[in-house]
PDB file of C-alpha atoms in Angstrom:
ATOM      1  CA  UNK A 648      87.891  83.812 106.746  1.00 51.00           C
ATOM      2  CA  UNK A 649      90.055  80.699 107.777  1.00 56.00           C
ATOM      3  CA  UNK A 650      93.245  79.854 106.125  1.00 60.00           C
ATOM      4  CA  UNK A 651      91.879  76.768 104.817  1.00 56.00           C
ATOM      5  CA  UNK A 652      88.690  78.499 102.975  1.00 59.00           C
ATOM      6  CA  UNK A 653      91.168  80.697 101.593  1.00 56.00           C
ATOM      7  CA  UNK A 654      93.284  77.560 100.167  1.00 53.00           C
ATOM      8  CA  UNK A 655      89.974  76.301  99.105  1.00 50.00           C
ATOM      9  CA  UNK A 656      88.717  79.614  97.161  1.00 54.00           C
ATOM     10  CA  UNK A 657      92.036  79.973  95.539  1.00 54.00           C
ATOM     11  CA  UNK A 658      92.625  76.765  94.757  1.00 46.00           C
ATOM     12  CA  UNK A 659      88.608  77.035  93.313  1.00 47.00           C
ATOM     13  CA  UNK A 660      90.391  80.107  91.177  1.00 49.00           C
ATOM     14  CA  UNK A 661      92.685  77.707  89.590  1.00 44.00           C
ATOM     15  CA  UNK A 662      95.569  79.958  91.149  1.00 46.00           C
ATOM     16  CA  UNK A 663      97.951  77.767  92.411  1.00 45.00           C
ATOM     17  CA  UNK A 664     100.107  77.244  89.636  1.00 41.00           C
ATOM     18  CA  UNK A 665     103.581  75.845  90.446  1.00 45.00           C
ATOM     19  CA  UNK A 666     102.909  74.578  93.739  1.00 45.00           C
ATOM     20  CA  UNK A 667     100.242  71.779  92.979  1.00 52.00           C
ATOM     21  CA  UNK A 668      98.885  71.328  89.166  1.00 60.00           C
ATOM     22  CA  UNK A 669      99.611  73.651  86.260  1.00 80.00           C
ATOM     23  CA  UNK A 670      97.654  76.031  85.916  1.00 92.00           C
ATOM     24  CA  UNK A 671      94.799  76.099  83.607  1.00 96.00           C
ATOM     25  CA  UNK A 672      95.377  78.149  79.758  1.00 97.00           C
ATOM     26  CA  UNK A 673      93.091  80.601  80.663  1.00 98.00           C
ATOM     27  CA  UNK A 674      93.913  81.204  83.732  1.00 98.00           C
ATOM     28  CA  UNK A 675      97.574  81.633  82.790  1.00 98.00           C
ATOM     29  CA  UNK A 676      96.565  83.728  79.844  1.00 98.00           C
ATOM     30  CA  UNK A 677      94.655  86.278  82.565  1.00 98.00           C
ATOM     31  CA  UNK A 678      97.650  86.250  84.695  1.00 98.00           C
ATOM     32  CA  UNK A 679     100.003  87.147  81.835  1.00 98.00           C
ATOM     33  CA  UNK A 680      97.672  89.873  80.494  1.00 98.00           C
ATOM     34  CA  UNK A 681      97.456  91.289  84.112  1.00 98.00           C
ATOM     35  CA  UNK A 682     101.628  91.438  84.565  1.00 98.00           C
ATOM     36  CA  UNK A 683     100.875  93.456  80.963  1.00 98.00           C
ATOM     37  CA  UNK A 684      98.561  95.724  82.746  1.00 98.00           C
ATOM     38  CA  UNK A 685     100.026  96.530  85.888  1.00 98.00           C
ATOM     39  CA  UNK A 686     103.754  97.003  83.795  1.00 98.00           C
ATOM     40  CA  UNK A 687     101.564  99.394  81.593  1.00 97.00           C
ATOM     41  CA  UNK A 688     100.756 101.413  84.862  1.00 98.00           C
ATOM     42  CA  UNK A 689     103.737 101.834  86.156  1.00 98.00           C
ATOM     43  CA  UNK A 690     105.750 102.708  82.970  1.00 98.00           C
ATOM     44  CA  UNK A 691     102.934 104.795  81.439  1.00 97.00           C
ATOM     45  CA  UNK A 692     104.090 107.696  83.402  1.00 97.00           C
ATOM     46  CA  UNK A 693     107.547 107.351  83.513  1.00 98.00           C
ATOM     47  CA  UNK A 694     107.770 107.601  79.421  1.00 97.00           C
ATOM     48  CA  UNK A 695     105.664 110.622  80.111  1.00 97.00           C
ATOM     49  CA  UNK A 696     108.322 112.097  82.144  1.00 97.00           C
ATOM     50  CA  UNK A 697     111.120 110.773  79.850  1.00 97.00           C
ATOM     51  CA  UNK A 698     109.565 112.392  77.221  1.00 96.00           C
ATOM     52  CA  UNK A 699     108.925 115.830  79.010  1.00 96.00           C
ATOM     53  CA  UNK A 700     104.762 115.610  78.672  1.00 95.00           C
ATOM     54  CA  UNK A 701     104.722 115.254  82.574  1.00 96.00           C
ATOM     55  CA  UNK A 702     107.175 116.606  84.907  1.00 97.00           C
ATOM     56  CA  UNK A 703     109.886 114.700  86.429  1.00 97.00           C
ATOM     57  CA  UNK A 704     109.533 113.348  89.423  1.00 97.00           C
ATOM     58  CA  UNK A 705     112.483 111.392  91.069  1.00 97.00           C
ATOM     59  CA  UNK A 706     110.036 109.646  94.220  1.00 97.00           C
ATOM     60  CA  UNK A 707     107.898 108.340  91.568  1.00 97.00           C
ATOM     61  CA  UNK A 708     110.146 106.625  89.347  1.00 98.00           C
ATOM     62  CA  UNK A 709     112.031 104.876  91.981  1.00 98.00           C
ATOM     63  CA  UNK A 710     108.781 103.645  93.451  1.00 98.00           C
ATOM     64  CA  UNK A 711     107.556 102.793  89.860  1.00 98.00           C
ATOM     65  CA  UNK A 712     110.947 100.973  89.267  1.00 98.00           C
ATOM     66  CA  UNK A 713     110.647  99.022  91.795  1.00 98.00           C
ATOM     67  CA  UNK A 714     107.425  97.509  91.047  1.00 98.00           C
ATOM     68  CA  UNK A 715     108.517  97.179  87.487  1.00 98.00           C
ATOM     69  CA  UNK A 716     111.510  94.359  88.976  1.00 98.00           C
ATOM     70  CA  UNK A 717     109.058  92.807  90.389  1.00 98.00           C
ATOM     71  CA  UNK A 718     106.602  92.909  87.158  1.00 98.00           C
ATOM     72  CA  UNK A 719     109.117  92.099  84.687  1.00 98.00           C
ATOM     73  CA  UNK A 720     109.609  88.607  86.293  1.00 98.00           C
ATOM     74  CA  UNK A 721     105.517  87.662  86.161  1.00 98.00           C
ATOM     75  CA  UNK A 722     104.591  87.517  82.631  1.00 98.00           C
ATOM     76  CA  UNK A 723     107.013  84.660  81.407  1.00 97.00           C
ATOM     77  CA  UNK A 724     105.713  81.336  82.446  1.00 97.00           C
ATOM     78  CA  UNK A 725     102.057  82.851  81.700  1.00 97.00           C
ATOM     79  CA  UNK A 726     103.196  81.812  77.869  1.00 97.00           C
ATOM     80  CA  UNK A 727     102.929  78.270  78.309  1.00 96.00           C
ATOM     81  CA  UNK A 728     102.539  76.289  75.514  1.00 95.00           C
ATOM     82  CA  UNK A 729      99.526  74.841  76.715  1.00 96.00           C
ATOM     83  CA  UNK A 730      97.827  78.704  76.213  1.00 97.00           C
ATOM     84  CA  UNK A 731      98.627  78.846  72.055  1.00 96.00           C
ATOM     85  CA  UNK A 732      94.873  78.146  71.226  1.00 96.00           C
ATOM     86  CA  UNK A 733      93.447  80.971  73.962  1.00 97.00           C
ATOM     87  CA  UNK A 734      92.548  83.876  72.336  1.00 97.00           C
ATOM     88  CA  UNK A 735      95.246  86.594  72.964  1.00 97.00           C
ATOM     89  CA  UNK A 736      96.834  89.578  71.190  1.00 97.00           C
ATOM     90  CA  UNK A 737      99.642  87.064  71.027  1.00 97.00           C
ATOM     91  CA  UNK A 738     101.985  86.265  67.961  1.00 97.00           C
ATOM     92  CA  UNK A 739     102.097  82.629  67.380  1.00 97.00           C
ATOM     93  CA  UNK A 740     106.128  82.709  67.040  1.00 97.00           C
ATOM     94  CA  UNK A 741     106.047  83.078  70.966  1.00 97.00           C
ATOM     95  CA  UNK A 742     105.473  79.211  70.677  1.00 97.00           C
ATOM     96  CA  UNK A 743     107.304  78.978  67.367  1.00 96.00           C
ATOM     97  CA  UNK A 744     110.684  80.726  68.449  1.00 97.00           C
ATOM     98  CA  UNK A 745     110.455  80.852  72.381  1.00 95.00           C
ATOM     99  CA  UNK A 746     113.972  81.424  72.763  1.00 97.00           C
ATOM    100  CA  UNK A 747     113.846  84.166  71.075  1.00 97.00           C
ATOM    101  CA  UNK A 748     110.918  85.595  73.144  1.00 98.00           C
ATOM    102  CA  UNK A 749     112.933  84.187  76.264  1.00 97.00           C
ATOM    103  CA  UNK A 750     115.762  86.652  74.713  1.00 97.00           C
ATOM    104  CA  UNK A 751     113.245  89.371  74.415  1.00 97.00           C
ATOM    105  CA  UNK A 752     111.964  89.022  77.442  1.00 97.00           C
ATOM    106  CA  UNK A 753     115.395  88.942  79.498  1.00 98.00           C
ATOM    107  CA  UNK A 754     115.815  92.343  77.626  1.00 98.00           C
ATOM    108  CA  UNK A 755     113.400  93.673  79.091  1.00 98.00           C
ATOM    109  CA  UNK A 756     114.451  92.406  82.597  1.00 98.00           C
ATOM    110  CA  UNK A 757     117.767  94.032  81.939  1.00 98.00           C
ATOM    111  CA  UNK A 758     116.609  97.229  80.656  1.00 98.00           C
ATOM    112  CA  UNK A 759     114.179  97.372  83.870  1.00 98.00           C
ATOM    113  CA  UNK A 760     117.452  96.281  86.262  1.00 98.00           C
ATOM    114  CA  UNK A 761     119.129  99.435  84.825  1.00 98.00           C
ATOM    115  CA  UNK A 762     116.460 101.823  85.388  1.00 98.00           C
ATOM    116  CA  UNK A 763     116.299 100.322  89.371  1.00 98.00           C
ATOM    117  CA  UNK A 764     120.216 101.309  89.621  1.00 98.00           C
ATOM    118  CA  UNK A 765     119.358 104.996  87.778  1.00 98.00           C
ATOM    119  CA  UNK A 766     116.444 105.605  89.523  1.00 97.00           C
ATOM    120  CA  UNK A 767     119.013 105.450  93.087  1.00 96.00           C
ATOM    121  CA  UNK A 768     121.231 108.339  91.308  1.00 94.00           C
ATOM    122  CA  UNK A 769     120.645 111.650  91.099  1.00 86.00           C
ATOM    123  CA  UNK A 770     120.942 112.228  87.639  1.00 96.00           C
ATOM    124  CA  UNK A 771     117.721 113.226  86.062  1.00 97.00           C
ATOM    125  CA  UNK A 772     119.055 112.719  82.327  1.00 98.00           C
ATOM    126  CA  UNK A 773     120.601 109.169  82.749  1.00 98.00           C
ATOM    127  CA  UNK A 774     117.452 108.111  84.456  1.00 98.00           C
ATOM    128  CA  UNK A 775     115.135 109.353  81.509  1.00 98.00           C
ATOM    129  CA  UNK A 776     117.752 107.774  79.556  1.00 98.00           C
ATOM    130  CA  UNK A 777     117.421 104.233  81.426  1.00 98.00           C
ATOM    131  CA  UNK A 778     113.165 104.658  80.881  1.00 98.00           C
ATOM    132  CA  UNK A 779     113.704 105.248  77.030  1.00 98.00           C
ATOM    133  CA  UNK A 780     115.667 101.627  77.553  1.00 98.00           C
ATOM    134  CA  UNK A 781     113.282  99.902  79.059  1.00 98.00           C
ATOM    135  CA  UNK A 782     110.709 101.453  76.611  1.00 98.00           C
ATOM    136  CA  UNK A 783     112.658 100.665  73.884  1.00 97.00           C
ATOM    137  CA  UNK A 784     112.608  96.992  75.196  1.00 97.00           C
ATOM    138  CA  UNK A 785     108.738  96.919  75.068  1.00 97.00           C
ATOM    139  CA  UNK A 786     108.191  97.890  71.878  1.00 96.00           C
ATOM    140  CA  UNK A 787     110.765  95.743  70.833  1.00 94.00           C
ATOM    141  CA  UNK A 788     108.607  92.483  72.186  1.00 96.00           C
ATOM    142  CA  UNK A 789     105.649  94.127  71.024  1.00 96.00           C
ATOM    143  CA  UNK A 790     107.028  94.670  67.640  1.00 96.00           C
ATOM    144  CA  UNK A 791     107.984  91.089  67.294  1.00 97.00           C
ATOM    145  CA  UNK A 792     105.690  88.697  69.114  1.00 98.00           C
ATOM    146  CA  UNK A 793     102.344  91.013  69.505  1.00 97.00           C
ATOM    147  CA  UNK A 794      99.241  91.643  67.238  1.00 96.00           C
ATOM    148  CA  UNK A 795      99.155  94.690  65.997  1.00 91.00           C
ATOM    149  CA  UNK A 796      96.037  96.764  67.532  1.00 81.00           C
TER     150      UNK A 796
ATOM    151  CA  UNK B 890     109.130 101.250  68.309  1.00 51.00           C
ATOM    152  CA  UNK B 891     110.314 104.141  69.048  1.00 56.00           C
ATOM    153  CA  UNK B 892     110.246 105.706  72.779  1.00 60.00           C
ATOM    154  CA  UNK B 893     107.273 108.240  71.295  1.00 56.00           C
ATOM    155  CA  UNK B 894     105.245 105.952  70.157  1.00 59.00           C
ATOM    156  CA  UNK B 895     105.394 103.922  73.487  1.00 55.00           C
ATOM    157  CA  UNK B 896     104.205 106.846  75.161  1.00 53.00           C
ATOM    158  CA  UNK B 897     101.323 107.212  72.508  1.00 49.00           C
ATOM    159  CA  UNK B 898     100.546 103.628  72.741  1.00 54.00           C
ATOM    160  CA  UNK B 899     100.367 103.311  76.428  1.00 54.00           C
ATOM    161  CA  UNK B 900      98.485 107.100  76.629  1.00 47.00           C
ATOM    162  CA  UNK B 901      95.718 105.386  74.138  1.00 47.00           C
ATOM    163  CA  UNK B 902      95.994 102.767  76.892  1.00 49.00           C
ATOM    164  CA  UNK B 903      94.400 105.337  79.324  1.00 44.00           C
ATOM    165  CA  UNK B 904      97.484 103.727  81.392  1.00 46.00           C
ATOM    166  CA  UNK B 905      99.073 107.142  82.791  1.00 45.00           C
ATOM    167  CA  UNK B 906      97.311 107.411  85.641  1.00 41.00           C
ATOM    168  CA  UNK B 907      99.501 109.795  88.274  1.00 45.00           C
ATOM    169  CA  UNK B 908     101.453 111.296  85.779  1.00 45.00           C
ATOM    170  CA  UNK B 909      98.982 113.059  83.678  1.00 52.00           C
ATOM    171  CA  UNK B 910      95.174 113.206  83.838  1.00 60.00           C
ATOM    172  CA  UNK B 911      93.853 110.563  86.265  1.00 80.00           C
ATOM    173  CA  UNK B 912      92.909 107.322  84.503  1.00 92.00           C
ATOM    174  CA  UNK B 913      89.517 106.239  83.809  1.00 96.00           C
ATOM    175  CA  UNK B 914      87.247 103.741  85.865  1.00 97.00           C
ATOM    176  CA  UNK B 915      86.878 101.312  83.681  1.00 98.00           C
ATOM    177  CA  UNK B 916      90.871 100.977  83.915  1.00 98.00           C
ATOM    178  CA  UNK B 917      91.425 101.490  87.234  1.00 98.00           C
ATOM    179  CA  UNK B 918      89.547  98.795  87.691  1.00 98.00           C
ATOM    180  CA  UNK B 919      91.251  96.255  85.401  1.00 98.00           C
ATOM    181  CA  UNK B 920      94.507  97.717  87.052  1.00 98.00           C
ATOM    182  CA  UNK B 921      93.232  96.837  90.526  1.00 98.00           C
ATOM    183  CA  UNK B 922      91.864  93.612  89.568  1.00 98.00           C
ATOM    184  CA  UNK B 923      95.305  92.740  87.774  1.00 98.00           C
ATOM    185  CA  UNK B 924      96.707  93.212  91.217  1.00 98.00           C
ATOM    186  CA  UNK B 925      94.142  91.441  92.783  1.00 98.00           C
ATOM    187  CA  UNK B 926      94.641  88.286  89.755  1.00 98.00           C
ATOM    188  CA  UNK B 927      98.560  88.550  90.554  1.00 98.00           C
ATOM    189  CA  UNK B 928      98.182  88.382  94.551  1.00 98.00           C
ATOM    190  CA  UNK B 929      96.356  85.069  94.055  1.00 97.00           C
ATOM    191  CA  UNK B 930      99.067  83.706  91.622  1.00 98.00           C
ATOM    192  CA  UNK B 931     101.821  84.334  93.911  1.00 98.00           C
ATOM    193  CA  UNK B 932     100.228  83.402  97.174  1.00 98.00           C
ATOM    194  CA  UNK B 933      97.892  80.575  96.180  1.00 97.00           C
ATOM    195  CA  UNK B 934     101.297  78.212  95.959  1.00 97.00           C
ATOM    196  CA  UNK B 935     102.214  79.607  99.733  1.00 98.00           C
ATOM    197  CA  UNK B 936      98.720  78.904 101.009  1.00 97.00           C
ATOM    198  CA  UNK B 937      99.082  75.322 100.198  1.00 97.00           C
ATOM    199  CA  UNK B 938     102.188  74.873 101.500  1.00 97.00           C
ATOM    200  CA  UNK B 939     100.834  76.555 104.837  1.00 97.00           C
ATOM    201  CA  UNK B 940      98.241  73.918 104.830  1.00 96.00           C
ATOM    202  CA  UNK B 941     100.377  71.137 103.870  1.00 96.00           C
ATOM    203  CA  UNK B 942      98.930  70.418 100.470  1.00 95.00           C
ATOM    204  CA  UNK B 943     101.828  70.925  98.492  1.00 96.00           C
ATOM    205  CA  UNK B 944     105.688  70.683  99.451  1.00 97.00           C
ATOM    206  CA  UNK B 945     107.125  73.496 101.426  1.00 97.00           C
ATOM    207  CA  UNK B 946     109.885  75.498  98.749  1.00 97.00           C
ATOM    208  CA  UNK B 947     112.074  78.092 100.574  1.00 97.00           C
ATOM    209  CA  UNK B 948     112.843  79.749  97.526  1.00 97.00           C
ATOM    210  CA  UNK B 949     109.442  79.695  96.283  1.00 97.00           C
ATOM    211  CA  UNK B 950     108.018  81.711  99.256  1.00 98.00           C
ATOM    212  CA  UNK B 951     111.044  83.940  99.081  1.00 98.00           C
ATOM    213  CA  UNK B 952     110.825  84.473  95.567  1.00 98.00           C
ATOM    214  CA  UNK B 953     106.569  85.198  96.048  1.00 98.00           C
ATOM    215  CA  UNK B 954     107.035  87.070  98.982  1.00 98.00           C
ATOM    216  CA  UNK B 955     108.797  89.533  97.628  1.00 98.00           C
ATOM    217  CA  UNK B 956     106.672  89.648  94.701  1.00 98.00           C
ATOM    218  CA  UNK B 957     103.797  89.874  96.973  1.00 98.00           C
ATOM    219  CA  UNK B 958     105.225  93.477  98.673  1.00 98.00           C
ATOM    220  CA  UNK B 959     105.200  94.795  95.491  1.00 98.00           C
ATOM    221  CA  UNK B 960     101.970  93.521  94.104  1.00 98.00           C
ATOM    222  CA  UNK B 961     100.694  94.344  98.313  1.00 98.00           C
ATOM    223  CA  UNK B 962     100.963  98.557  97.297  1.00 98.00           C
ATOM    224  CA  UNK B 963      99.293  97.916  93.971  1.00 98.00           C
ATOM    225  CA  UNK B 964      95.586  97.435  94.311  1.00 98.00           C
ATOM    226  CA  UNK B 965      94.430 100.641  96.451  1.00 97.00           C
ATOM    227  CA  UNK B 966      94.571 103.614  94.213  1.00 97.00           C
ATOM    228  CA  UNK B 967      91.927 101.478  91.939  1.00 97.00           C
ATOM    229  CA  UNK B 968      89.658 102.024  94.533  1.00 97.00           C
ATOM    230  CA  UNK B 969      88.993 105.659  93.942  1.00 96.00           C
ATOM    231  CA  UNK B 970      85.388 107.055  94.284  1.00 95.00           C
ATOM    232  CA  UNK B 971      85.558 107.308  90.007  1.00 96.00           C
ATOM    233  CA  UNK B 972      84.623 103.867  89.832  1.00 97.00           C
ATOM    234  CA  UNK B 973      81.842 103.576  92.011  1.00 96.00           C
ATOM    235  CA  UNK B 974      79.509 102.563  89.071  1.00 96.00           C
ATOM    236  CA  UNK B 975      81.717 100.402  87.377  1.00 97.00           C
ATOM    237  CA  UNK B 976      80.743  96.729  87.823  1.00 97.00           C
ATOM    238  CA  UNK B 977      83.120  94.591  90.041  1.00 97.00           C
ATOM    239  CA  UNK B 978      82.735  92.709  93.242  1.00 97.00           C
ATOM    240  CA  UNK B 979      83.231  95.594  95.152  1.00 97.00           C
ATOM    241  CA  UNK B 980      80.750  96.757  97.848  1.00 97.00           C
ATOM    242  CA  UNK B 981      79.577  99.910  98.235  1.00 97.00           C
ATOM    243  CA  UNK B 982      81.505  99.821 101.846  1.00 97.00           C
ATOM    244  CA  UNK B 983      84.688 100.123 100.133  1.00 97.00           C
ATOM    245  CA  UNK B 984      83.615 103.851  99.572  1.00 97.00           C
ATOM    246  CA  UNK B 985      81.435 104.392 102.158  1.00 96.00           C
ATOM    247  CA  UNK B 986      83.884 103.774 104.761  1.00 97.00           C
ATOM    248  CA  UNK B 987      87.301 104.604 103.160  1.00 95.00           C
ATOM    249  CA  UNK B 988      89.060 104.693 106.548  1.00 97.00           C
ATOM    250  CA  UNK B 989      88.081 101.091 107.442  1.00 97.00           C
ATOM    251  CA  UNK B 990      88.670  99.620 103.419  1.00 98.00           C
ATOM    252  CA  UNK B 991      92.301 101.509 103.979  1.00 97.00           C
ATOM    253  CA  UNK B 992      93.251 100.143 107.481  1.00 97.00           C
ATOM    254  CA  UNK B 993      92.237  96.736 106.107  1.00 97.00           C
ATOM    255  CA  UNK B 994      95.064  97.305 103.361  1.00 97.00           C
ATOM    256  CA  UNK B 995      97.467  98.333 105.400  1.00 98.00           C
ATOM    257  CA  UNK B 996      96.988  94.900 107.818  1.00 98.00           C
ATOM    258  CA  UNK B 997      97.326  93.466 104.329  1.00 98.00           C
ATOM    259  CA  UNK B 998     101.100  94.980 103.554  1.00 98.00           C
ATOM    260  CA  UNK B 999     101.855  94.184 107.120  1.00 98.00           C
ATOM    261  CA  UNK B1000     101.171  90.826 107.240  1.00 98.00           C
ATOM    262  CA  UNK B1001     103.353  90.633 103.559  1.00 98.00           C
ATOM    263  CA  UNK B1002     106.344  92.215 105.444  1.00 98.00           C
ATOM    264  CA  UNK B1003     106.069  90.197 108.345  1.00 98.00           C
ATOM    265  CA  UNK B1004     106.092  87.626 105.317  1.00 98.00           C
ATOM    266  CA  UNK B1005     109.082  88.646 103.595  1.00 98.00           C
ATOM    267  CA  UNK B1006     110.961  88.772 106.805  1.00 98.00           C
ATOM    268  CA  UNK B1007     110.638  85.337 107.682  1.00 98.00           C
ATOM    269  CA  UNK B1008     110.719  84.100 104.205  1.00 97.00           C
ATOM    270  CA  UNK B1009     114.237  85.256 104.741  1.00 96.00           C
ATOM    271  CA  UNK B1010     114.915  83.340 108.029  1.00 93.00           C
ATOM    272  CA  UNK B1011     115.193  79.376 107.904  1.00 86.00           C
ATOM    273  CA  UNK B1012     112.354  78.710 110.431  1.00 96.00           C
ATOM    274  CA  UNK B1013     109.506  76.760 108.403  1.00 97.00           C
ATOM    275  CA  UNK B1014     106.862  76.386 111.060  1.00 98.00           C
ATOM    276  CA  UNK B1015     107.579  80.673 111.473  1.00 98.00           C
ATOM    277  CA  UNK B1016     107.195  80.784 107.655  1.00 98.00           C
ATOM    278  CA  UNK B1017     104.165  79.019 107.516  1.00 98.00           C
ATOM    279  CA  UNK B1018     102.572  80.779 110.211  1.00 98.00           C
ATOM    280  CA  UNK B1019     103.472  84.194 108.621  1.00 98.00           C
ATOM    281  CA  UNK B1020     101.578  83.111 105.160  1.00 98.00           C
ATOM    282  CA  UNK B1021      98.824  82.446 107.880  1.00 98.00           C
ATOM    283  CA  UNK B1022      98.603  85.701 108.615  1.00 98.00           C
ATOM    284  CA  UNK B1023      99.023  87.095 105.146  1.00 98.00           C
ATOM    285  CA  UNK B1024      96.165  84.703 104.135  1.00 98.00           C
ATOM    286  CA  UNK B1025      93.666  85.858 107.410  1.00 97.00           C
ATOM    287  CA  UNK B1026      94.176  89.476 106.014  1.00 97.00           C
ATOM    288  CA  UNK B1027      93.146  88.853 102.483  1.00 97.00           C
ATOM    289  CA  UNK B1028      90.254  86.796 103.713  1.00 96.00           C
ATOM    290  CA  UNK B1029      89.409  89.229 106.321  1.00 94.00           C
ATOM    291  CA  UNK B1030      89.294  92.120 103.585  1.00 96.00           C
ATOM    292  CA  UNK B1031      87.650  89.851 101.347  1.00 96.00           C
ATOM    293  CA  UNK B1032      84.975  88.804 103.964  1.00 96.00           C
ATOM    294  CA  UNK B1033      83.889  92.432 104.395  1.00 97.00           C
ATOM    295  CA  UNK B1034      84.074  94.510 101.408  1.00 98.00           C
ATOM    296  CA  UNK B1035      83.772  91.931  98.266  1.00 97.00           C
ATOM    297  CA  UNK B1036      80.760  90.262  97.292  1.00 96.00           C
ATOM    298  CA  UNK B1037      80.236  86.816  98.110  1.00 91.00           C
ATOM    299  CA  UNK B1038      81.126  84.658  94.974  1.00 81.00           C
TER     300      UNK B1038
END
């Protein structure tokens, strides 16, 4: 496939958000719920570990870290105010207060930024220690600005 | 919330794949196609600026380039053999020839770290040319193991 189908079939998705018009709501809302996912896979078995119902393993939560940096930046601009009316699992004082969810969501960043550094030590306690932070960070947000299921 | 119930919340998620038992289909699939949802975000923007439909932004493609490594790993261990059955655009190919589907993913990564290198550089034209050849390996993958939309 040429470059310029590709431009074409992405810019068909509605994709290219930032670079030419906003994104559409919906489209947003999918990208923010996939951030949600992926962050879900990679943490899901790190607060195993933390939490001793897997066993530790030092390769995987420095690989998992990593991709959680990366993650933790994505969700953020998929709460545009233009996505309040989508249907979503999300609280309405996202749009009400979104400095506070910009707080919460900087938390999270941070917590995530500490488990990065940790996850470069060697020391298997202050690295379960720096998950149950960035765990601690999630259900925080989800607390506060999330449906409960 | 406390760390424990995270780790409930996310293991009700079915999200621990790795860690514990192996996730099920029907989420490895939404996990891959999260991936697949986020790769568009982050490269649709570069595309256009490759083709010259949208400003060219150093620190954009900088900034999604190094997303794009991250979210580049992501996608493959969806693809296990589980979720044959499980509805997507996937062709059968994909498991049928594994070898092929996985060389085809590694051009993929390549062509993102060829990326992030000269995102990192201040050459434009070498820039663009290197989201030209991220964007001929997602189309080429695309071309041969995802159904025609």
């Amino acid at each position: 496939m040429k470059l310029h189908k590709i431009v074409v079939a992405v810019l068909a998705l509605g994709v290219a958000a930032g670079a030419l018009a906003q994104a559409k709501p919906e489209v947003l809302v999918k990208q923010r719920q996939a951030a949600m996912t992926l962050q879900g896979k990679y943490f899901g078995p790190l607060a195993a570990m933390a939490q001793g119902k897997a066993p530790f393993d030092a390769a995987v939560v420095a690989r998992n870290a990593g991709y959680l940096e990366a993650l933790s930046r994505m969700p953020w601009d998929g709460f545009d105010a233009s996505t309040k009316d989508v249907k979503s699992g999300t609280l309405p004082v996202v749009y009400s207060d979104a400095a506070k969810f910009k707080q919460a969501g900087e938390n999270m960043q941070a917590a995530v930024d500490k488990l990065v550094a940790a996850s470069k030590g060697k020391d298997e306690a202050a690295t379960k220690a720096a998950i149950g932070g960035v765990g601690k960070t999630c259900g925080g947000c989800h607390d506060d600005f999330r449906q409960k299921p």
